[in-house]
């Protein structure tokens, strides 16, 4: 059975809700562990077949800078060839932070299999996209 990590930052609960949907979608299909970004370190990357990273848009459409960005920067070197998905919510803008993040992860030579954004809390459309994201990690 595949081992999948879901690593996220959530200030309002929207990105956490997205992480929970992904985890529920993988129930009985994979061994899934969920982490807040403060509890995930570079040496853990090798333990997983796939990783879903979740972070909302912050400030001027950037990743959260105090907790998530330092963690993500620290694991990037280990992502080459790793099946990876990205998710997050936003309240303004047009999703620029996700486009930039996708480009960044491609430059890391990770195997980007899916990316999902939703405005505020995940609705039914977002739930379906997150379920598809989960399946892309298998």
CSV table of C-alpha atoms in Angstrom, one decimal:
chain,number,residue,atom,x,y,z
A,1,UNK,CA,0.0,0.0,0.0
A,2,UNK,CA,1.3,3.4,-0.9
A,3,UNK,CA,2.4,5.9,1.8
A,4,UNK,CA,1.1,9.4,1.3
A,5,UNK,CA,1.8,12.5,3.4
A,6,UNK,CA,-0.5,15.5,3.5
A,7,UNK,CA,1.4,18.6,4.7
A,8,UNK,CA,-0.5,21.9,5.2
A,9,UNK,CA,-0.7,25.3,6.8
A,10,UNK,CA,-4.2,26.7,7.6
A,11,UNK,CA,-5.0,30.0,9.4
A,12,UNK,CA,-8.8,30.0,8.9
A,13,UNK,CA,-9.5,26.3,8.5
A,14,UNK,CA,-10.2,26.4,4.8
A,15,UNK,CA,-6.9,24.7,3.8
A,16,UNK,CA,-7.3,22.2,6.7
A,17,UNK,CA,-10.8,21.3,5.4
A,18,UNK,CA,-9.2,20.7,2.0
A,19,UNK,CA,-6.5,18.4,3.6
A,20,UNK,CA,-9.3,16.5,5.4
A,21,UNK,CA,-11.2,15.9,2.1
A,22,UNK,CA,-8.0,14.6,0.5
A,23,UNK,CA,-7.3,12.3,3.5
A,24,UNK,CA,-10.9,11.0,3.5
A,25,UNK,CA,-10.7,10.3,-0.3
A,26,UNK,CA,-7.7,8.1,0.3
A,27,UNK,CA,-9.2,6.1,3.1
A,28,UNK,CA,-8.6,2.4,2.6
A,29,UNK,CA,-6.6,3.1,-0.6
A,30,UNK,CA,-3.3,4.2,0.9
A,31,UNK,CA,-1.5,4.7,4.2
A,32,UNK,CA,-2.0,8.4,4.8
A,33,UNK,CA,-0.4,10.6,7.4
A,34,UNK,CA,-1.4,14.3,7.8
A,35,UNK,CA,0.9,16.9,9.2
A,36,UNK,CA,0.9,20.6,9.9
A,37,UNK,CA,3.9,22.3,8.3
A,38,UNK,CA,5.5,22.7,11.7
A,39,UNK,CA,5.7,18.9,12.1
A,40,UNK,CA,7.2,17.9,8.7
A,41,UNK,CA,11.0,17.9,8.1
A,42,UNK,CA,13.2,17.2,5.1
A,43,UNK,CA,14.3,13.8,6.3
A,44,UNK,CA,10.6,12.7,6.3
A,45,UNK,CA,10.2,13.1,2.5
A,46,UNK,CA,11.9,9.8,1.7
A,47,UNK,CA,9.4,7.9,3.8
A,48,UNK,CA,6.5,8.7,1.4
A,49,UNK,CA,5.6,7.6,-2.1
A,50,UNK,CA,3.7,10.9,-2.7
A,51,UNK,CA,3.1,14.2,-0.9
A,52,UNK,CA,0.3,16.7,-1.1
A,53,UNK,CA,1.3,20.2,0.1
A,54,UNK,CA,-1.4,22.7,1.1
A,55,UNK,CA,-1.0,26.4,1.7
A,56,UNK,CA,-3.4,29.3,1.2
A,57,UNK,CA,-2.6,32.5,-0.6
A,58,UNK,CA,-1.2,35.1,1.8
A,59,UNK,CA,-0.3,38.8,1.5
A,60,UNK,CA,0.5,39.6,-2.0
A,61,UNK,CA,-0.4,36.1,-3.3
A,62,UNK,CA,2.5,34.3,-1.7
A,63,UNK,CA,2.9,31.2,0.4
A,64,UNK,CA,2.6,31.7,4.2
A,65,UNK,CA,6.0,33.1,5.1
A,66,UNK,CA,6.6,32.3,8.8
A,67,UNK,CA,5.9,28.5,8.9
A,68,UNK,CA,5.0,27.1,5.6
A,69,UNK,CA,7.6,28.8,3.3
A,70,UNK,CA,10.6,27.8,5.5
A,71,UNK,CA,9.4,24.2,5.7
A,72,UNK,CA,8.8,24.0,2.0
A,73,UNK,CA,12.1,25.6,1.1
A,74,UNK,CA,13.8,23.0,3.4
A,75,UNK,CA,12.2,20.0,1.6
A,76,UNK,CA,12.5,21.2,-2.0
A,77,UNK,CA,15.8,19.5,-2.7
A,78,UNK,CA,14.3,16.1,-1.8
A,79,UNK,CA,11.3,16.4,-4.1
A,80,UNK,CA,13.0,15.5,-7.4
A,81,UNK,CA,11.0,12.6,-8.9
A,82,UNK,CA,8.5,12.6,-6.0
A,83,UNK,CA,4.8,12.4,-6.9
A,84,UNK,CA,3.5,15.7,-5.6
A,85,UNK,CA,0.2,17.6,-5.5
A,86,UNK,CA,-0.5,21.2,-4.4
A,87,UNK,CA,-3.7,22.7,-2.9
A,88,UNK,CA,-4.9,25.8,-1.1
A,89,UNK,CA,-7.6,28.4,-0.7
A,90,UNK,CA,-7.6,32.1,-1.4
A,91,UNK,CA,-9.9,35.0,-0.6
A,92,UNK,CA,-8.7,37.5,-3.2
A,93,UNK,CA,-6.6,37.7,-6.4
A,94,UNK,CA,-6.7,35.2,-9.2
A,95,UNK,CA,-4.5,32.3,-8.0
A,96,UNK,CA,-1.1,33.7,-9.0
A,97,UNK,CA,0.4,32.2,-5.9
A,98,UNK,CA,-0.6,28.7,-7.1
A,99,UNK,CA,0.7,29.3,-10.6
A,100,UNK,CA,4.1,30.5,-9.1
A,101,UNK,CA,4.1,27.5,-6.8
A,102,UNK,CA,3.5,25.1,-9.6
A,103,UNK,CA,6.3,26.6,-11.6
A,104,UNK,CA,8.6,26.3,-8.6
A,105,UNK,CA,7.8,22.7,-8.0
A,106,UNK,CA,8.4,21.9,-11.7
A,107,UNK,CA,11.8,23.5,-11.4
A,108,UNK,CA,12.4,21.2,-8.4
A,109,UNK,CA,11.9,18.3,-10.8
A,110,UNK,CA,9.1,16.9,-8.7
A,111,UNK,CA,6.3,14.9,-10.5
A,112,UNK,CA,3.5,17.4,-10.2
A,113,UNK,CA,0.3,15.4,-10.6
A,114,UNK,CA,-2.4,17.9,-9.6
A,115,UNK,CA,-3.1,21.3,-8.2
A,116,UNK,CA,-6.4,22.6,-6.8
A,117,UNK,CA,-7.4,26.0,-5.5
A,118,UNK,CA,-10.7,27.1,-4.1
A,119,UNK,CA,-12.0,30.5,-3.0
A,120,UNK,CA,-12.6,30.4,0.8
A,121,UNK,CA,-14.0,27.1,2.1
A,122,UNK,CA,-14.2,24.2,-0.3
A,123,UNK,CA,-17.6,23.8,-2.0
A,124,UNK,CA,-18.9,20.8,-3.9
A,125,UNK,CA,-16.9,21.6,-7.0
A,126,UNK,CA,-13.7,21.9,-5.0
A,127,UNK,CA,-14.6,18.6,-3.2
A,128,UNK,CA,-14.7,16.8,-6.5
A,129,UNK,CA,-11.4,18.3,-7.6
A,130,UNK,CA,-9.8,17.4,-4.3
A,131,UNK,CA,-11.0,13.8,-4.6
A,132,UNK,CA,-9.4,13.7,-8.1
A,133,UNK,CA,-6.2,15.1,-6.6
A,134,UNK,CA,-6.2,12.4,-4.0
A,135,UNK,CA,-6.6,9.7,-6.7
A,136,UNK,CA,-3.7,11.3,-8.7
A,137,UNK,CA,-1.4,10.5,-5.8
A,138,UNK,CA,-2.0,6.8,-5.9
